[in-house]
CSV table of C-alpha atoms in Angstrom, one decimal:
chain,number,residue,atom,x,y,z
A,245,LEU,CA,136.6,110.3,100.1
A,246,ASN,CA,137.1,108.4,103.3
A,247,ASP,CA,136.4,104.6,102.8
A,248,LYS,CA,136.2,104.1,106.5
A,249,LEU,CA,132.8,102.9,107.8
A,250,VAL,CA,131.3,105.2,110.4
A,251,GLU,CA,129.4,103.4,113.1
A,252,GLN,CA,126.3,105.2,114.3
A,253,ASP,CA,123.8,104.4,117.0
A,254,PHE,CA,120.2,104.2,115.9
A,255,THR,CA,117.2,104.1,118.2
A,256,LEU,CA,114.1,102.7,116.7
A,257,GLN,CA,111.0,104.8,117.2
A,258,ASN,CA,108.4,103.2,119.5
A,259,ILE,CA,105.3,102.2,117.5
A,260,THR,CA,102.0,101.2,118.9
A,261,VAL,CA,99.5,99.0,117.2
A,262,ALA,CA,95.9,98.9,118.6
A,263,ILE,CA,93.9,95.7,118.3
A,264,VAL,CA,90.2,96.4,118.4
A,265,ASP,CA,88.8,92.9,119.0
A,266,THR,CA,87.9,90.5,121.8
A,267,GLY,CA,90.8,91.8,123.9
A,268,VAL,CA,94.2,90.2,124.2
A,269,ASP,CA,95.6,87.7,126.7
A,270,HIS,CA,98.5,89.8,127.8
A,271,THR,CA,99.7,87.0,130.2
A,272,HIS,CA,100.5,84.6,127.3
A,273,GLU,CA,104.2,83.6,127.4
A,274,PHE,CA,104.8,84.8,123.8
A,275,LEU,CA,103.0,88.1,124.2
A,276,LYS,CA,103.6,89.3,127.8
A,277,ASP,CA,106.6,91.5,127.0
A,278,ARG,CA,105.0,93.2,123.9
A,279,VAL,CA,101.3,93.6,124.8
A,280,VAL,CA,100.1,96.5,126.8
A,281,PRO,CA,96.7,95.8,128.5
A,282,THR,CA,94.2,98.7,128.8
A,283,ARG,CA,91.2,99.4,130.9
A,284,ILE,CA,89.0,99.6,127.7
A,285,ASN,CA,86.2,97.2,127.5
A,286,THR,CA,83.3,98.5,125.4
A,287,SER,CA,81.8,95.0,124.9
A,288,GLY,CA,78.7,93.6,126.7
A,289,ASP,CA,80.6,91.3,129.1
A,290,GLY,CA,83.9,90.3,130.4
A,291,GLU,CA,85.8,91.8,133.3
A,292,ARG,CA,85.0,95.5,133.9
A,293,ASN,CA,87.8,97.9,133.0
A,294,SER,CA,89.8,95.1,131.5
A,295,SER,CA,90.9,94.3,128.0
A,296,MET,CA,91.6,90.6,128.9
A,297,ASP,CA,90.5,88.3,126.1
A,298,ASP,CA,87.8,85.7,127.0
A,299,ASN,CA,87.3,84.5,123.4
A,300,GLY,CA,90.7,84.0,121.8
A,301,HIS,CA,90.3,85.9,118.6
A,302,GLY,CA,92.1,89.0,119.7
A,303,THR,CA,95.0,87.0,121.1
A,304,GLN,CA,95.3,85.3,117.7
A,305,ILE,CA,95.7,88.7,116.0
A,306,ALA,CA,98.2,89.8,118.6
A,307,GLY,CA,100.3,86.7,118.0
A,308,VAL,CA,100.8,87.6,114.3
A,309,ILE,CA,101.8,91.2,115.1
A,310,VAL,CA,104.3,90.2,117.8
A,311,ASP,CA,105.8,87.5,115.7
A,312,SER,CA,106.1,89.8,112.6
A,313,THR,CA,107.6,92.9,114.1
A,314,PRO,CA,110.7,94.0,116.0
A,315,GLU,CA,110.6,94.8,119.7
A,316,ASN,CA,110.0,98.5,119.2
A,317,VAL,CA,106.5,97.7,118.1
A,318,THR,CA,104.1,97.2,121.0
A,319,VAL,CA,100.4,96.1,121.0
A,320,ARG,CA,97.6,97.8,122.9
A,321,ALA,CA,94.4,95.8,123.5
A,322,TYR,CA,90.9,97.3,123.2
A,323,LYS,CA,88.1,94.9,124.0
A,324,ALA,CA,85.0,95.7,121.8
A,325,LEU,CA,83.7,92.1,121.3
A,326,ASP,CA,82.3,89.8,123.9
A,327,ARG,CA,83.2,86.2,124.8
A,328,HIS,CA,81.2,85.0,121.8
A,329,GLY,CA,83.0,87.3,119.4
A,330,ASN,CA,79.9,89.5,119.1
A,331,GLY,CA,79.8,93.3,119.3
A,332,THR,CA,77.9,96.3,118.0
A,333,LEU,CA,78.7,99.2,115.8
A,334,VAL,CA,78.7,101.4,118.9
A,335,SER,CA,81.1,99.2,120.9
A,336,VAL,CA,83.6,99.0,118.0
A,337,ALA,CA,83.4,102.8,117.4
A,338,ALA,CA,83.9,103.5,121.1
A,339,ALA,CA,87.0,101.3,121.2
A,340,ILE,CA,88.4,103.0,118.1
A,341,ASN,CA,87.9,106.4,119.6
A,342,CYS,CA,89.7,105.3,122.8
A,343,ALA,CA,92.7,104.1,120.7
A,344,VAL,CA,92.8,107.5,118.9
A,345,LYS,CA,92.8,109.2,122.3
A,346,ASP,CA,95.7,107.0,123.4
A,347,GLY,CA,97.7,108.2,120.4
A,348,VAL,CA,98.3,104.8,118.7
A,349,ASP,CA,100.1,104.6,115.3
A,350,VAL,CA,98.2,101.8,113.7
A,351,ILE,CA,94.8,100.3,114.3
A,352,ASN,CA,93.9,96.7,113.3
A,353,ILE,CA,90.2,95.8,113.0
A,354,SER,CA,89.7,92.1,112.3
A,355,LEU,CA,86.0,92.3,112.3
A,356,GLY,CA,83.2,93.9,110.4
A,357,PHE,CA,79.5,94.5,109.7
A,358,TYR,CA,77.4,94.5,106.5
A,359,GLU,CA,75.5,97.4,108.0
A,360,GLU,CA,76.9,100.9,107.7
A,361,SER,CA,76.6,103.5,110.5
A,362,GLU,CA,77.4,107.1,111.0
A,363,VAL,CA,78.9,106.4,114.4
A,364,LEU,CA,81.4,103.9,113.0
A,365,LYS,CA,82.2,106.0,110.0
A,366,SER,CA,82.8,109.0,112.3
A,367,ALA,CA,85.2,107.0,114.5
A,368,ILE,CA,87.2,105.8,111.4
A,369,HIS,CA,87.3,109.3,110.0
A,370,ASN,CA,88.5,110.6,113.4
A,371,ALA,CA,91.4,108.1,113.4
A,372,TYR,CA,92.3,109.0,109.8
A,373,LEU,CA,92.4,112.7,110.7
A,374,ASN,CA,94.8,111.9,113.5
A,375,ASP,CA,97.2,110.3,111.0
A,376,ILE,CA,96.6,106.7,112.2
A,377,PHE,CA,97.0,103.9,109.7
A,378,ILE,CA,93.8,101.8,109.7
A,379,VAL,CA,93.7,98.2,108.6
A,380,ALA,CA,90.7,95.9,108.5
A,381,ALA,CA,89.6,92.5,107.4
A,382,ALA,CA,87.7,92.2,104.1
A,383,GLY,CA,85.4,89.5,105.5
A,384,ASN,CA,85.0,85.7,105.1
A,385,TYR,CA,81.8,85.3,103.2
A,386,LYS,CA,83.1,85.1,99.6
A,387,THR,CA,80.9,88.1,98.5
A,388,ALA,CA,81.2,91.4,96.7
A,389,ALA,CA,79.0,93.2,99.3
A,390,PRO,CA,80.5,96.1,101.2
A,391,TYR,CA,81.8,95.2,104.6
A,392,TYR,CA,82.5,97.9,107.2
A,393,PRO,CA,84.8,99.3,108.4
A,394,SER,CA,87.1,97.8,105.7
A,395,SER,CA,85.0,99.3,102.9
A,396,TYR,CA,85.6,102.9,104.0
A,397,ASN,CA,88.1,104.8,101.9
A,398,GLU,CA,90.2,105.7,104.9
A,399,VAL,CA,90.8,102.0,105.7
A,400,VAL,CA,93.2,99.5,104.0
A,401,ARG,CA,91.0,96.5,103.1
A,402,VAL,CA,92.8,93.1,103.4
A,403,ALA,CA,91.9,89.9,101.6
A,404,ALA,CA,93.4,86.5,102.4
A,405,VAL,CA,95.5,84.4,100.2
A,406,ASN,CA,96.8,80.8,100.6
A,407,GLU,CA,100.4,79.6,100.5
A,408,ARG,CA,100.4,79.7,96.7
A,409,GLY,CA,99.3,83.3,96.6
A,410,ILE,CA,95.8,82.5,95.4
A,411,VAL,CA,92.8,84.2,97.0
A,412,ALA,CA,91.3,82.0,99.7
A,413,ASN,CA,87.9,80.4,98.8
A,414,PHE,CA,86.3,82.2,101.8
A,415,SER,CA,87.6,85.7,101.2
A,416,ASN,CA,85.5,88.7,100.2
A,417,TYR,CA,86.9,90.1,97.0
A,418,THR,CA,85.6,93.5,96.0
A,419,ASP,CA,87.6,96.7,96.3
A,420,ILE,CA,90.5,95.0,97.9
A,421,ASP,CA,93.5,97.1,98.6
A,422,ILE,CA,96.0,94.3,99.4
A,423,SER,CA,96.1,90.6,100.2
A,424,ALA,CA,98.1,88.8,102.9
A,425,PRO,CA,98.6,85.2,104.1
A,426,GLY,CA,95.3,84.0,105.7
A,427,VAL,CA,95.2,80.3,105.5
A,428,THR,CA,96.5,77.9,108.2
A,429,ILE,CA,98.5,80.5,110.1
A,430,ARG,CA,100.1,79.4,113.3
A,431,THR,CA,99.5,81.9,116.1
A,432,THR,CA,98.8,82.3,119.8
A,433,THR,CA,95.5,81.6,121.6
A,434,LEU,CA,94.2,81.5,125.2
A,435,ASN,CA,95.9,79.5,128.1
A,436,ASN,CA,99.4,79.8,126.6
A,437,GLY,CA,98.2,77.9,123.6
A,438,TYR,CA,99.0,77.9,119.9
A,439,GLN,CA,96.8,77.0,117.0
A,440,ASN,CA,96.4,77.2,113.2
A,441,VAL,CA,93.9,79.8,112.1
A,442,SER,CA,92.4,80.9,108.7
A,443,GLY,CA,90.5,84.0,107.7
A,444,THR,CA,90.8,87.6,106.5
A,445,SER,CA,91.0,88.4,110.2
A,446,ILE,CA,94.4,86.7,110.4
A,447,ALA,CA,95.5,88.3,107.1
A,448,SER,CA,94.8,91.8,108.4
A,449,PRO,CA,97.5,91.9,111.2
A,450,PHE,CA,100.2,91.0,108.6
A,451,VAL,CA,99.5,94.3,106.9
A,452,ALA,CA,99.2,96.1,110.2
A,453,SER,CA,102.7,94.7,111.0
A,454,VAL,CA,104.2,96.0,107.8
A,455,ALA,CA,102.6,99.4,108.4
A,456,ALA,CA,104.1,99.5,111.9
A,457,MET,CA,107.6,98.8,110.6
């Protein structure tokens, strides 16, 4: 046997993670080289045909993914929530369907509803049939109630844990698939800012990042 090491060139596959949220500030100094803006805005306000974030939540999610993955992983922004962080089952479902059409590899959904709907269920199933890995937040209401879309079988439901690995006191806790850090996480926000954030919303992109890698 030849003991000589053989050097090989490896090219990492390009992976795209969709963030269905309030959009993403793609001009942020930390994100600008890794975030791909889109023209998708299914929310009730904001700039037309723009995924620019006017709330900050989606930019927080993007910060975790960019900080947790190598450069072959890019983020695509889909604005489904308005400047107040509010949206509808239809607006979220429409954004998911757009991400599927764009051929993304992973979808992160750090939002949810206690109401179930066929339109959202259909969008999730459509993504699943297209071999897209779907990750969603379990919710921050310390309840056992189903929370959609994370409670759908096709979705990985993520709870939040603190620095000691203990479930956060706000995290929903039933039918959890996996837990991730979700307490006092440093991440990006609007206006080139950074802040500490807690929630299952911020735990979900850690799992999306692992899926992307």
